[in-house]
């Protein structure tokens, strides 16, 4: 039987690459995104071409009402969730801490922390009811270790929250054989840098990476699929850095 995998933020970047690889590896997919319908539809087409079912699930992860509708749609279509990639996330424009506004901080933590925790909660409830275990991968960032001074300390702090959430939730649900791990990508070539106002950020900073290059979304996707798989059956509550040694 094909396993059902929910991926948040699946219309672009790491989420899209993970969806395509998951389809190849035999998962059926619930593909969440916020507004990029065309991007999500293209990912769904590729997943279906690989033999997977793909359900489009538009919802802002920061909106509990939209999340409720999303999980209802997944329940109706698949009736179960075996794997979650908690990937939706945002950065802000480059700024020092003295320039951060209340609105920006609220949005950063609503999406990156509260959204991820609510999605994990709803997924765990379903996995516990199913009684067959499951696997969750949360997307953190190397920023959680580095702090991102003068760039986006708020983003780094939100990802540090994801690290400890991964540890705590992992311990809580380990008796249910639900494994919870995190991936900390480094400088990965996606559009997130342009959304933060710096399209060339990853390439500009590549010289700071020990391996001397940026990473690809596919390289992060492979780490995520490993942690979801039975190959990682004794791995839980931990973080995997996919950051070229940085
Ligand atoms: P991206 O901007 O290319 O894609 C982000 C995805 O998240 C999109 O599908 C977007 O629709 C979705 N999204 C954003 N806000 C949302 C919301 N409120 N509700 C639902 N979906 C939403 O980003 P990416 O580079 O692929 O990043 C994916 C994850 O990896 C993020 O959590 C990011 O913080 C993390 N990450 C990325 C890098 C990097 O260098 N690209 C490094 C470290 C961590």
Short mmCIF file of C-alpha atoms and ligand atoms in Angstrom, two decimals:
data_model
loop_
_atom_site.label_atom_id
_atom_site.label_comp_id
_atom_site.label_asym_id
_atom_site.label_seq_id
_atom_site.Cartn_x
_atom_site.Cartn_y
_atom_site.Cartn_z
CA UNK A 1 0.00 0.00 0.00
CA UNK A 2 1.31 3.48 -0.88
CA UNK A 3 1.93 5.72 2.11
CA UNK A 4 0.27 9.15 2.31
CA UNK A 5 2.62 12.09 2.77
CA UNK A 6 1.53 15.66 3.57
CA UNK A 7 4.02 18.32 2.50
CA UNK A 8 3.42 21.95 3.49
CA UNK A 9 4.78 24.62 1.16
CA UNK A 10 4.95 22.14 -1.71
CA UNK A 11 4.54 24.60 -4.60
CA UNK A 12 8.19 25.69 -4.79
CA UNK A 13 11.75 25.09 -3.67
CA UNK A 14 12.52 22.34 -1.17
CA UNK A 15 8.87 21.34 -0.73
CA UNK A 16 8.38 20.88 -4.47
CA UNK A 17 11.60 18.87 -4.84
CA UNK A 18 10.57 16.70 -1.88
CA UNK A 19 7.13 16.07 -3.39
CA UNK A 20 8.63 14.95 -6.72
CA UNK A 21 11.10 12.60 -5.01
CA UNK A 22 8.42 11.25 -2.65
CA UNK A 23 6.20 10.42 -5.63
CA UNK A 24 9.10 8.48 -7.20
CA UNK A 25 9.66 6.66 -3.91
CA UNK A 26 6.05 5.44 -3.77
CA UNK A 27 4.16 7.97 -1.66
CA UNK A 28 0.78 9.50 -2.51
CA UNK A 29 0.76 13.19 -1.73
CA UNK A 30 -1.24 15.97 -0.09
CA UNK A 31 0.39 19.13 -1.45
CA UNK A 32 -0.15 22.25 0.65
CA UNK A 33 0.66 25.76 -0.56
CA UNK A 34 -0.59 29.24 0.24
CA UNK A 35 -1.24 31.12 -3.03
CA UNK A 36 0.95 29.67 -5.81
CA UNK A 37 -1.68 27.49 -7.46
CA UNK A 38 0.23 27.23 -10.76
CA UNK A 39 3.39 26.04 -9.00
CA UNK A 40 1.49 23.47 -6.94
CA UNK A 41 -0.44 22.23 -10.00
CA UNK A 42 2.84 21.70 -11.90
CA UNK A 43 4.23 19.70 -8.97
CA UNK A 44 1.01 17.64 -8.82
CA UNK A 45 1.30 16.89 -12.57
CA UNK A 46 4.86 15.63 -12.09
CA UNK A 47 3.83 13.48 -9.10
CA UNK A 48 0.95 11.96 -11.08
CA UNK A 49 3.30 11.26 -14.00
CA UNK A 50 5.41 9.28 -11.52
CA UNK A 51 2.35 7.19 -10.62
CA UNK A 52 1.30 8.97 -7.41
CA UNK A 53 -2.02 10.42 -6.39
CA UNK A 54 -1.69 14.13 -5.61
CA UNK A 55 -4.25 16.27 -3.78
CA UNK A 56 -3.88 20.06 -3.91
CA UNK A 57 -4.43 21.55 -0.45
CA UNK A 58 -4.36 25.36 -0.45
CA UNK A 59 -4.16 26.79 3.08
CA UNK A 60 -2.19 29.41 4.93
CA UNK A 61 -0.56 27.39 7.73
CA UNK A 62 -0.91 30.45 9.97
CA UNK A 63 -4.73 30.31 9.65
CA UNK A 64 -6.34 27.65 11.89
CA UNK A 65 -9.63 27.84 9.94
CA UNK A 66 -7.84 27.11 6.67
CA UNK A 67 -5.87 24.28 8.31
CA UNK A 68 -9.13 22.69 9.50
CA UNK A 69 -10.48 22.74 5.95
CA UNK A 70 -7.21 21.29 4.65
CA UNK A 71 -7.21 18.36 7.07
CA UNK A 72 -10.89 17.70 6.34
CA UNK A 73 -10.05 17.48 2.63
CA UNK A 74 -7.16 15.07 3.34
CA UNK A 75 -9.41 12.93 5.58
CA UNK A 76 -12.05 12.78 2.85
CA UNK A 77 -9.61 11.89 0.06
CA UNK A 78 -7.07 9.59 1.75
CA UNK A 79 -8.46 8.84 5.23
CA UNK A 80 -4.95 8.70 6.72
CA UNK A 81 -1.53 10.39 6.95
CA UNK A 82 1.68 8.34 7.25
CA UNK A 83 4.30 11.04 6.76
CA UNK A 84 4.55 14.82 7.20
CA UNK A 85 7.11 17.22 5.81
CA UNK A 86 6.58 20.41 7.82
CA UNK A 87 8.26 22.66 5.27
CA UNK A 88 6.26 25.89 4.74
CA UNK A 89 8.34 28.81 5.93
CA UNK A 90 9.15 32.46 5.31
CA UNK A 91 12.09 34.81 5.78
CA UNK A 92 11.93 38.58 6.11
CA UNK A 93 13.82 41.39 4.41
CA UNK A 94 17.40 41.75 5.64
CA UNK A 95 17.26 43.89 8.81
CA UNK A 96 18.85 44.39 12.20
CA UNK A 97 16.94 43.60 15.38
CA UNK A 98 16.33 47.33 16.00
CA UNK A 99 14.35 47.48 12.73
CA UNK A 100 12.02 44.55 13.49
CA UNK A 101 8.34 45.45 13.81
CA UNK A 102 5.64 43.76 15.86
CA UNK A 103 3.74 42.85 12.66
CA UNK A 104 6.80 41.21 11.14
CA UNK A 105 7.57 39.24 14.32
CA UNK A 106 3.97 38.07 14.58
CA UNK A 107 3.89 36.84 10.99
CA UNK A 108 7.31 35.14 11.27
CA UNK A 109 6.29 33.16 14.35
CA UNK A 110 2.70 32.56 13.16
CA UNK A 111 3.95 30.85 9.98
CA UNK A 112 7.28 29.28 10.97
CA UNK A 113 6.44 28.16 14.52
CA UNK A 114 2.72 28.15 15.34
CA UNK A 115 1.73 26.96 11.86
CA UNK A 116 4.28 24.14 11.97
CA UNK A 117 3.19 23.11 15.47
CA UNK A 118 -0.52 23.07 14.55
CA UNK A 119 0.15 21.02 11.41
CA UNK A 120 2.22 18.57 13.48
CA UNK A 121 -0.53 18.38 16.13
CA UNK A 122 -3.26 17.52 13.62
CA UNK A 123 -0.98 14.98 11.93
CA UNK A 124 -0.02 13.29 15.21
CA UNK A 125 -3.69 12.99 16.21
CA UNK A 126 -4.36 11.09 12.98
CA UNK A 127 -1.23 8.91 13.26
CA UNK A 128 -2.09 7.98 16.85
CA UNK A 129 -5.66 7.04 15.81
CA UNK A 130 -4.29 4.92 12.95
CA UNK A 131 -2.00 3.08 15.39
CA UNK A 132 0.70 2.26 12.83
CA UNK A 133 3.35 4.84 13.70
CA UNK A 134 4.53 7.46 11.25
CA UNK A 135 7.33 9.89 10.44
CA UNK A 136 7.57 13.68 10.61
CA UNK A 137 10.36 15.89 9.27
CA UNK A 138 10.43 19.54 10.35
CA UNK A 139 12.36 22.09 8.26
CA UNK A 140 14.66 24.13 10.45
CA UNK A 141 17.69 26.04 9.17
CA UNK A 142 21.41 26.41 9.79
CA UNK A 143 20.29 29.88 10.94
CA UNK A 144 19.06 28.21 14.16
CA UNK A 145 22.73 27.56 15.04
CA UNK A 146 24.28 30.66 13.46
CA UNK A 147 21.82 33.36 14.59
CA UNK A 148 21.81 35.34 11.32
CA UNK A 149 23.00 38.61 12.89
CA UNK A 150 22.18 41.69 10.77
CA UNK A 151 20.13 39.54 8.39
CA UNK A 152 17.12 38.04 10.14
CA UNK A 153 17.56 37.12 13.77
CA UNK A 154 13.77 36.69 14.00
CA UNK A 155 13.88 33.94 11.37
CA UNK A 156 16.84 32.26 13.14
CA UNK A 157 14.93 32.36 16.44
CA UNK A 158 11.83 30.87 14.82
CA UNK A 159 13.92 27.99 13.46
CA UNK A 160 15.61 27.44 16.85
CA UNK A 161 12.08 26.96 18.20
CA UNK A 162 11.57 24.26 15.56
CA UNK A 163 14.73 22.47 16.72
CA UNK A 164 13.54 22.12 20.30
CA UNK A 165 9.97 21.39 19.20
CA UNK A 166 11.42 18.49 17.20
CA UNK A 167 13.20 17.17 20.27
CA UNK A 168 10.21 17.52 22.59
CA UNK A 169 7.58 16.18 20.22
CA UNK A 170 9.89 13.34 19.22
CA UNK A 171 10.14 12.22 22.82
CA UNK A 172 6.39 12.61 23.39
CA UNK A 173 5.29 10.43 20.49
CA UNK A 174 8.15 7.91 20.40
CA UNK A 175 6.03 5.34 22.31
CA UNK A 176 3.54 5.54 19.39
CA UNK A 177 6.39 4.72 16.97
CA UNK A 178 5.98 8.16 15.43
CA UNK A 179 9.47 9.42 14.58
CA UNK A 180 10.08 13.19 14.54
CA UNK A 181 13.26 14.61 13.07
CA UNK A 182 14.44 17.90 11.63
CA UNK A 183 16.60 19.00 8.73
CA UNK A 184 18.72 22.15 8.87
CA UNK A 185 19.44 23.26 5.30
CA UNK A 186 22.27 25.72 4.70
CA UNK A 187 22.48 27.95 1.61
CA UNK A 188 20.08 26.30 -0.82
CA UNK A 189 19.23 27.67 -4.28
CA UNK A 190 15.51 28.47 -4.09
CA UNK A 191 13.34 31.56 -4.53
CA UNK A 192 13.20 32.15 -0.76
CA UNK A 193 16.21 34.48 -1.02
CA UNK A 194 14.47 36.67 -3.63
CA UNK A 195 11.40 36.78 -1.38
CA UNK A 196 13.72 38.12 1.35
CA UNK A 197 14.90 40.83 -1.06
CA UNK A 198 18.26 39.20 -1.92
CA UNK A 199 18.00 36.98 -5.01
CA UNK A 200 21.79 36.39 -5.11
CA UNK A 201 22.15 35.69 -1.38
CA UNK A 202 22.99 31.99 -1.63
CA UNK A 203 25.56 32.40 -4.41
CA UNK A 204 27.07 35.53 -2.81
CA UNK A 205 27.68 33.67 0.45
CA UNK A 206 28.80 30.36 -1.10
CA UNK A 207 32.47 31.10 -0.30
CA UNK A 208 31.59 30.84 3.43
CA UNK A 209 30.53 27.21 3.00
CA UNK A 210 33.31 24.66 3.62
CA UNK A 211 32.19 22.65 0.59
CA UNK A 212 32.45 25.93 -1.45
CA UNK A 213 29.09 25.85 -3.18
CA UNK A 214 25.39 26.29 -2.59
CA UNK A 215 23.13 23.27 -2.18
CA UNK A 216 20.17 22.25 -4.32
CA UNK A 217 16.58 21.61 -3.25
CA UNK A 218 17.06 18.04 -4.45
CA UNK A 219 19.96 17.50 -2.05
CA UNK A 220 17.74 18.57 0.86
CA UNK A 221 14.87 16.43 -0.46
CA UNK A 222 17.08 13.33 -0.38
CA UNK A 223 17.90 13.92 3.30
CA UNK A 224 14.19 14.41 4.07
CA UNK A 225 13.22 11.20 2.27
CA UNK A 226 15.89 9.30 4.20
CA UNK A 227 14.47 10.49 7.54
CA UNK A 228 10.93 9.59 6.45
CA UNK A 229 11.99 6.12 5.32
CA UNK A 230 12.37 2.86 7.20
CA UNK A 231 16.13 3.27 6.64
CA UNK A 232 15.89 5.74 9.55
CA UNK A 233 13.76 3.45 11.74
CA UNK A 234 15.85 4.08 14.91
CA UNK A 235 16.34 7.83 14.32
CA UNK A 236 14.11 10.24 16.22
CA UNK A 237 14.20 13.58 18.03
CA UNK A 238 17.31 14.71 16.19
CA UNK A 239 18.47 17.23 13.58
CA UNK A 240 20.37 16.55 10.35
CA UNK A 241 22.47 19.42 8.97
CA UNK A 242 22.41 19.61 5.17
CA UNK A 243 24.64 22.64 4.96
CA UNK A 244 27.90 21.73 3.20
CA UNK A 245 29.80 21.68 6.48
CA UNK A 246 28.72 25.17 7.58
P1 LIG B 1 10.41 28.81 -0.99
O1 LIG B 1 10.10 30.24 -0.69
O2 LIG B 1 11.06 28.45 -2.29
O3 LIG B 1 9.09 27.93 -0.82
C1 LIG B 1 8.31 28.09 0.33
C2 LIG B 1 7.04 27.31 0.23
O4 LIG B 1 6.28 27.55 1.41
C3 LIG B 1 6.16 27.71 -0.94
O5 LIG B 1 5.51 26.57 -1.45
C4 LIG B 1 5.13 28.65 -0.30
O6 LIG B 1 3.89 28.64 -0.97
C5 LIG B 1 4.99 28.02 1.06
N1 LIG B 1 4.49 28.91 2.09
C6 LIG B 1 5.01 30.08 2.53
N2 LIG B 1 4.23 30.61 3.48
C7 LIG B 1 3.20 29.76 3.64
C8 LIG B 1 2.05 29.73 4.47
N3 LIG B 1 1.79 30.72 5.34
N4 LIG B 1 1.18 28.68 4.37
C9 LIG B 1 1.41 27.66 3.50
N5 LIG B 1 2.49 27.65 2.68
C10 LIG B 1 3.36 28.67 2.75
O7 LIG B 1 11.29 28.32 0.26
P2 LIG B 1 12.38 27.13 0.41
O8 LIG B 1 13.73 27.72 0.23
O9 LIG B 1 11.98 25.96 -0.41
O10 LIG B 1 12.22 26.82 1.96
C11 LIG B 1 11.48 25.71 2.46
C12 LIG B 1 11.80 25.55 3.92
O11 LIG B 1 13.22 25.35 4.09
C13 LIG B 1 11.44 26.78 4.77
O12 LIG B 1 10.94 26.36 6.02
C14 LIG B 1 12.78 27.47 4.92
O13 LIG B 1 12.81 28.26 6.09
C15 LIG B 1 13.72 26.30 5.00
N6 LIG B 1 15.12 26.65 4.64
C16 LIG B 1 15.46 27.09 3.40
C17 LIG B 1 16.79 27.44 3.14
C18 LIG B 1 17.27 27.92 1.81
O14 LIG B 1 18.43 28.34 1.68
N7 LIG B 1 16.45 27.90 0.76
C19 LIG B 1 17.74 27.32 4.15
C20 LIG B 1 17.34 26.88 5.41
C21 LIG B 1 16.03 26.55 5.65
#
